[in-house]
Coordinates of C-alpha atoms in Angstrom, one line a residue:
X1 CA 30.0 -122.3 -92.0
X2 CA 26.3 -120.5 -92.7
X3 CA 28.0 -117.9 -95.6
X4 CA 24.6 -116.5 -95.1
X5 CA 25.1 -114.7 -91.3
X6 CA 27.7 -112.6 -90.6
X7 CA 28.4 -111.6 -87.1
X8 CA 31.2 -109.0 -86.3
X9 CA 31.0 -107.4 -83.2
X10 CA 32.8 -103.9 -82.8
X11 CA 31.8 -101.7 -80.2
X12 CA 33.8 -98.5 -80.3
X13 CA 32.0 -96.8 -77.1
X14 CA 35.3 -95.0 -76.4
X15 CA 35.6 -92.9 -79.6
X16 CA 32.3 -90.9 -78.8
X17 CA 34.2 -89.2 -76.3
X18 CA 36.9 -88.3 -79.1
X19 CA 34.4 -86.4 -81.5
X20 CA 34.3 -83.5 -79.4
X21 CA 38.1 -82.6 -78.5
X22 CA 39.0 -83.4 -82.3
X23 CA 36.2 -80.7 -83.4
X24 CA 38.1 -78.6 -80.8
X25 CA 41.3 -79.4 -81.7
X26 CA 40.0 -78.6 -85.4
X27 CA 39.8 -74.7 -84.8
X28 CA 43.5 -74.4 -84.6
X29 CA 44.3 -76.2 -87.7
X30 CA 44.5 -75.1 -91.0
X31 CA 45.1 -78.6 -92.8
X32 CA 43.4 -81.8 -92.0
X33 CA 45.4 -84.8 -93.3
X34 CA 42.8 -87.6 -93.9
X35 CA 44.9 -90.8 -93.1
X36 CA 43.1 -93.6 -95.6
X37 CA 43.8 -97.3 -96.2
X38 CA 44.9 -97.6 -100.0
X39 CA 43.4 -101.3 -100.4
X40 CA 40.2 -99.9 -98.9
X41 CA 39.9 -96.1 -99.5
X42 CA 35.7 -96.0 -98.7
X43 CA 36.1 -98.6 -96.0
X44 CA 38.4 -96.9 -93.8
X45 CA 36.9 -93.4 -94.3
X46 CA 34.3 -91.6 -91.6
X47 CA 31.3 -91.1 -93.3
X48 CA 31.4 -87.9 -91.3
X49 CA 34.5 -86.5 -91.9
X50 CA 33.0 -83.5 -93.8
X51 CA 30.8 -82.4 -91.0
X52 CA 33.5 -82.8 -88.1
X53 CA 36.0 -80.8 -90.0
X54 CA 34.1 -78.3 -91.7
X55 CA 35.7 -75.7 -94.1
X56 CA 39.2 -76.8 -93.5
X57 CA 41.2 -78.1 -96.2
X58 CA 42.0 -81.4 -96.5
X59 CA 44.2 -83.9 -98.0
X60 CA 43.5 -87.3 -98.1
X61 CA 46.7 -89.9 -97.6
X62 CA 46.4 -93.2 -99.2
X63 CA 49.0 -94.9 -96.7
X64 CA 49.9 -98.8 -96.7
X65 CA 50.1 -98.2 -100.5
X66 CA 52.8 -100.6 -101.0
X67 CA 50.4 -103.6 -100.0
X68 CA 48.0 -102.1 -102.6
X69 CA 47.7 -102.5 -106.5
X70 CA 49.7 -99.6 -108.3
X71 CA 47.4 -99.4 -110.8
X72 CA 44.5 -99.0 -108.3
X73 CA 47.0 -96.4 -106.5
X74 CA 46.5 -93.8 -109.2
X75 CA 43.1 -94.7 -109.8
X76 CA 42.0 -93.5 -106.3
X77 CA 44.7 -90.6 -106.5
X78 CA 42.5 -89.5 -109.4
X79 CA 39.5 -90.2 -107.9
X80 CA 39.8 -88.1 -105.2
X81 CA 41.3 -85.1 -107.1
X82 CA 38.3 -85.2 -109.2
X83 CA 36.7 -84.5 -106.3
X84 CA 38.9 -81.3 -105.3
X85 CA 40.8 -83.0 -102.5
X86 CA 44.9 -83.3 -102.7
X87 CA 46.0 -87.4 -102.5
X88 CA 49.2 -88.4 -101.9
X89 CA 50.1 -92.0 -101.8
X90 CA 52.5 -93.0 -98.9
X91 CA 54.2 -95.6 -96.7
X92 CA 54.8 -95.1 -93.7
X93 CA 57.3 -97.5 -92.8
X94 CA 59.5 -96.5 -95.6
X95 CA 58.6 -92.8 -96.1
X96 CA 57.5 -93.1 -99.6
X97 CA 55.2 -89.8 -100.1
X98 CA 56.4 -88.2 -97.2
X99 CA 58.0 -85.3 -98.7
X100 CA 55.2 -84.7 -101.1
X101 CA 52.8 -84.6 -98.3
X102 CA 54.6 -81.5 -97.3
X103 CA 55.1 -80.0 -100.6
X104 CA 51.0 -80.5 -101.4
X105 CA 50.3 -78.8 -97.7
X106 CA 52.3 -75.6 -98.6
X107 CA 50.7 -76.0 -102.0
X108 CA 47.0 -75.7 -100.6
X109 CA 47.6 -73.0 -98.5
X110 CA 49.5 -71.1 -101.0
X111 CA 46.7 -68.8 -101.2
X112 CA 46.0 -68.1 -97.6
X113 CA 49.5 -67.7 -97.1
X114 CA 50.0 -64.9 -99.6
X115 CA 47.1 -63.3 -97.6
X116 CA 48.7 -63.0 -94.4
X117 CA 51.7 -61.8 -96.0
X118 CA 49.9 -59.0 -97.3
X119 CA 48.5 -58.0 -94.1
X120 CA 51.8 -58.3 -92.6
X121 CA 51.5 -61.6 -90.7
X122 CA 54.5 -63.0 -91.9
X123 CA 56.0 -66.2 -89.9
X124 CA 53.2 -67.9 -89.3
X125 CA 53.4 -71.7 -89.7
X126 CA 50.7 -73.5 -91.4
X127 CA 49.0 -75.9 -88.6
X128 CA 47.9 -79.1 -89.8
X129 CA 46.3 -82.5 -87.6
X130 CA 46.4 -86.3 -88.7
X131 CA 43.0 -87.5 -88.6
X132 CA 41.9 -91.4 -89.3
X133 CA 40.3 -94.7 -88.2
X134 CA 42.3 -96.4 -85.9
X135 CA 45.3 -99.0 -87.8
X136 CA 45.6 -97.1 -90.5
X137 CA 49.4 -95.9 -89.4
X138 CA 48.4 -92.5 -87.8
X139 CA 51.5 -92.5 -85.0
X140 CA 53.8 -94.2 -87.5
X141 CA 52.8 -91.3 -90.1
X142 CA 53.4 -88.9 -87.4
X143 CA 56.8 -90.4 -86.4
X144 CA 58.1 -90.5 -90.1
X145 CA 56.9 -87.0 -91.2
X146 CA 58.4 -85.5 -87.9
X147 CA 61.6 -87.5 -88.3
X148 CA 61.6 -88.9 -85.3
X149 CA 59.7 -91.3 -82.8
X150 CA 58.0 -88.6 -81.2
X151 CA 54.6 -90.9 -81.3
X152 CA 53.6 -93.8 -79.1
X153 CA 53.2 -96.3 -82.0
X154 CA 50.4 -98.7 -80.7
X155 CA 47.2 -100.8 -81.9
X156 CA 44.3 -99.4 -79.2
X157 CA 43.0 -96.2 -80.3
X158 CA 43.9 -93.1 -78.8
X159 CA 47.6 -94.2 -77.6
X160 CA 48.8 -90.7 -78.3
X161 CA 47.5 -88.5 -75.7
X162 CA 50.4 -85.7 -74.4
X163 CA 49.5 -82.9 -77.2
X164 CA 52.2 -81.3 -78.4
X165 CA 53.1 -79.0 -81.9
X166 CA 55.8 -80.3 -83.5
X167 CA 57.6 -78.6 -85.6
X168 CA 57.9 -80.3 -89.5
X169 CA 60.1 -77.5 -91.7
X170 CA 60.0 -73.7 -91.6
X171 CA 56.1 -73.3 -92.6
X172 CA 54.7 -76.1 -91.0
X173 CA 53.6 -77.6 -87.6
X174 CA 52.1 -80.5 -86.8
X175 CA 49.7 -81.4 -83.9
X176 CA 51.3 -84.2 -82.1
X177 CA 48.0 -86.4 -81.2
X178 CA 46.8 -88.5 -83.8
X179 CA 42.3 -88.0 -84.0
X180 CA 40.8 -91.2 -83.7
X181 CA 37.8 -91.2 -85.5
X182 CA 35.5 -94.2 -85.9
X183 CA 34.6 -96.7 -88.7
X184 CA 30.9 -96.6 -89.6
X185 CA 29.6 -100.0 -90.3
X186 CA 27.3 -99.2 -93.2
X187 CA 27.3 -102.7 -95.0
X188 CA 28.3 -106.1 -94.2
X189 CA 31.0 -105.4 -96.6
X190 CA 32.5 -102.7 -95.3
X191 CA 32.8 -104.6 -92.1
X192 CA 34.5 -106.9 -93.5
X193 CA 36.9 -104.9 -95.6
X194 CA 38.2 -103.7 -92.4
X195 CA 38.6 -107.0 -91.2
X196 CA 40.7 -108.1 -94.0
X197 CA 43.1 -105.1 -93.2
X198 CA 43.3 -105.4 -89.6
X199 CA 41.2 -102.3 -88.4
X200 CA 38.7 -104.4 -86.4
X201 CA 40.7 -106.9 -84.1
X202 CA 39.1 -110.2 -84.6
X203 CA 38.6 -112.5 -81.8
X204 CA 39.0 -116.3 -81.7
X205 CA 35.5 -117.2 -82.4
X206 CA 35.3 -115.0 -85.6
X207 CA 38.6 -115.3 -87.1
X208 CA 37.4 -118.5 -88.9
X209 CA 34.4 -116.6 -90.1
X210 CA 36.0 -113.8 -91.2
X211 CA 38.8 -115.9 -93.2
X212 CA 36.2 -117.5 -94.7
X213 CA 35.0 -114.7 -96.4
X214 CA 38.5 -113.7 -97.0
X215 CA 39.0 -116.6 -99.0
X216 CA 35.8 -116.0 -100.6
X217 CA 37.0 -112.6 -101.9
X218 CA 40.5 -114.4 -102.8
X219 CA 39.2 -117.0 -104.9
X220 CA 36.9 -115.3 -107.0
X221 CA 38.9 -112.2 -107.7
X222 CA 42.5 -113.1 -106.8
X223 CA 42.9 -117.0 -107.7
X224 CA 46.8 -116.5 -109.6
X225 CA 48.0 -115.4 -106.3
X226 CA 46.1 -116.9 -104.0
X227 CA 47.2 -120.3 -105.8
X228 CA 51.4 -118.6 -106.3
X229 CA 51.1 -117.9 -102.4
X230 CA 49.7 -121.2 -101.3
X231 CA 51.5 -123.6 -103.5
X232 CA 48.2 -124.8 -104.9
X233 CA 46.9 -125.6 -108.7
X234 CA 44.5 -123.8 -109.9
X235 CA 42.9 -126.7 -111.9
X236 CA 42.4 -128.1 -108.2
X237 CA 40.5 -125.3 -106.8
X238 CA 38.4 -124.6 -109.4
X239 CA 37.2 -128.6 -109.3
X240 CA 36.9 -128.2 -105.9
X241 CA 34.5 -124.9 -106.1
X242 CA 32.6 -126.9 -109.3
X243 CA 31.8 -129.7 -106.7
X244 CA 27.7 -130.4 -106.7
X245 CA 27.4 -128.8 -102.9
X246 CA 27.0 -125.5 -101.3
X247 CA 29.4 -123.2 -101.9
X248 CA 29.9 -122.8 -98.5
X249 CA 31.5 -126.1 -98.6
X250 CA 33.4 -126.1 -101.0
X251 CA 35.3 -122.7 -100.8
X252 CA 35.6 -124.6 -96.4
X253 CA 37.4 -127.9 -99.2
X254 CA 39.6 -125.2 -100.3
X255 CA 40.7 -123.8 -97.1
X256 CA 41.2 -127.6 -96.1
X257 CA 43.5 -127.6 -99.1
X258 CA 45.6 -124.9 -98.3
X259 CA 45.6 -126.3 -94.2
X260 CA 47.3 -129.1 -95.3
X261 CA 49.9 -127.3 -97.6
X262 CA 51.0 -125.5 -94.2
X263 CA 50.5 -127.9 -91.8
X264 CA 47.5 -126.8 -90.0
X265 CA 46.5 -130.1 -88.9
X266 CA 45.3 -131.5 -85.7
X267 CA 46.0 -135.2 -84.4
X268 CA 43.8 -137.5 -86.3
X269 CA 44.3 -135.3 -89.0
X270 CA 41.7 -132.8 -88.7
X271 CA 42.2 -129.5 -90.2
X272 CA 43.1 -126.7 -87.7
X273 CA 41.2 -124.0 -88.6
X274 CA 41.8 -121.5 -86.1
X275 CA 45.5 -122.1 -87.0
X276 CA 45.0 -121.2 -91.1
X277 CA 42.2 -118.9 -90.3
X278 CA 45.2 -116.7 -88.5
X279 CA 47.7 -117.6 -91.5
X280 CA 45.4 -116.5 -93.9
X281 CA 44.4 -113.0 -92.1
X282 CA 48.2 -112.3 -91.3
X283 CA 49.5 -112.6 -94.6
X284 CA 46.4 -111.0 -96.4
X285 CA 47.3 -107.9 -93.9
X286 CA 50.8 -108.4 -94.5
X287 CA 50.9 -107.9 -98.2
X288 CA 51.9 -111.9 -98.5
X289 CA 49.6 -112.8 -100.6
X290 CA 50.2 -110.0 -103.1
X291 CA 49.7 -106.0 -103.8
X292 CA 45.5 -106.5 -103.7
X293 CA 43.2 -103.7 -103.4
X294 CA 39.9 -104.7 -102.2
X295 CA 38.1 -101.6 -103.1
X296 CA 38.8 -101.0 -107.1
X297 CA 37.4 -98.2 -109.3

């Protein structure tokens, strides 16, 4: 393993083609919901957002929460208010946030809405859009909000594409196609914070590589539950990482380690490590290994 060269390929061609119907889809909304990844808040963010929404108001959704440290949660719910933009932490599989979601949209257009009254346009629902990278739970967010499965849930970007309003409570509407906007790679590190969470798809080659660095990460800021998850000592895999070799070698040792604890092992007994690349990816992403946020304030 050279820890030295990273090499994630990504190529979003497709999503070029989305920047101009969401800017157009946009002008009919009054609030832009910002769909975020709590364990990686930055990461999963456009850099861009600003520019394709403009002046609309937005409120950022710090979804997958429950995989994320709570502490951290409140952190980045801060962090963002300081900034002037509503967060609301949520999971979508549960509906944990849901209703306050709604509550801080009426909330932010409390204002506007007063105005229209005044000038006798009375009835009108507030318009509001999901926007996000893709896997960050923008059709399961859509399904829970609206109560029902009205949204293709799926893992290739765009998978929504019948636009329809659907109708949330009294005041608000929702537009029914989730706005895929894409990741901007603007560090090695940010590419690989979304490789930990499962927005880029890793391919055979690189799921070893990008594990690697996953365990990296683990061991260095996460050892208790890295070690509670995998059965291990932690005595062990800090003489292993003290060994007189590259590091590169030694965090590879501590893989090797946790291969054999789940049985990733080939005839002859070599180590699979395709097998516990994958079982240390899925349970990462799953929340398995514990509530973790990679990005901390």
């Amino acid at each position: 393993m050279n820890e030295n060269k990273m090499n994630i390929n990504w190529y979003p061609g497709h999503m070029a083609k989305t920047r101009k119907q969401i800017m157009e889809d946009v002008k009919f909304i009054d609030v832009v919901i910002e769909l975020l990844d709590a364990r990686i808040p930055i990461s999963s963010q456009n850099p861009e957002i600003a520019k394709i929404i403009g002046n609309k108001k937005r409120i950022v959704v710090l979804n997958k929460c429950d995989l994320a440290n709570e502490e951290q949660n409140k952190r980045w719910v801060k962090y963002f208010e300081q900034k002037g933009i509503p967060a609301v932490l949520a999971d979508s599989n549960s509906g944990y946030g849901i209703k306050k979601v709604l509550i801080e949209i009426e909330k932010i257009m409390e204002v506007e809405q007063a105005i229209n009254a005044k000038k006798g346009r009375v009835g009108r629902r507030i318009r509001a859009i999901v926007l996000g990278i893709p896997n960050v739970g923008k059709s399961s967010f859509i399904n829970r909000i609206a109560k029902r499965a009205t949204a293709q849930v799926g893992n290739k970007p765009g998978v929504t594409r019948t636009k329809q309003w659907i109708r949330l409570n009294e005041k608000i509407e929702l537009l029914d196609t989730p706005g895929v906007l894409w990741p901007k790679f603007e560090s090695e590190e940010v590419a690989l914070n979304l490789s930990y969470t499962g927005t880029i798809k890793e391919d055979v080659l690189e799921r070893t590589e990008i594990a690697f660095y996953l365990l990296k990460f683990l061991i260095k800021n996460h050892l208790k539950e890295l070690c509670s998850r995998y059965k291990i000592e932690k005595e062990q895999v800090l003489e292993i990482m003290n060994q007189e070799q590259s590091e590169a070698i030694n965090i590879m040792d501590v893989m090797n380690l946790i291969a054999k604890k789940r049985g990733a092992i080939l005839s002859g007994g070599r180590i699979n490590e395709e097998k516990i690349a994958k079982i240390l990816l899925d349970e990462f992403k799953n929340g398995e290994v514990g509530k973790i946020t990679i990005e901390t304030i």
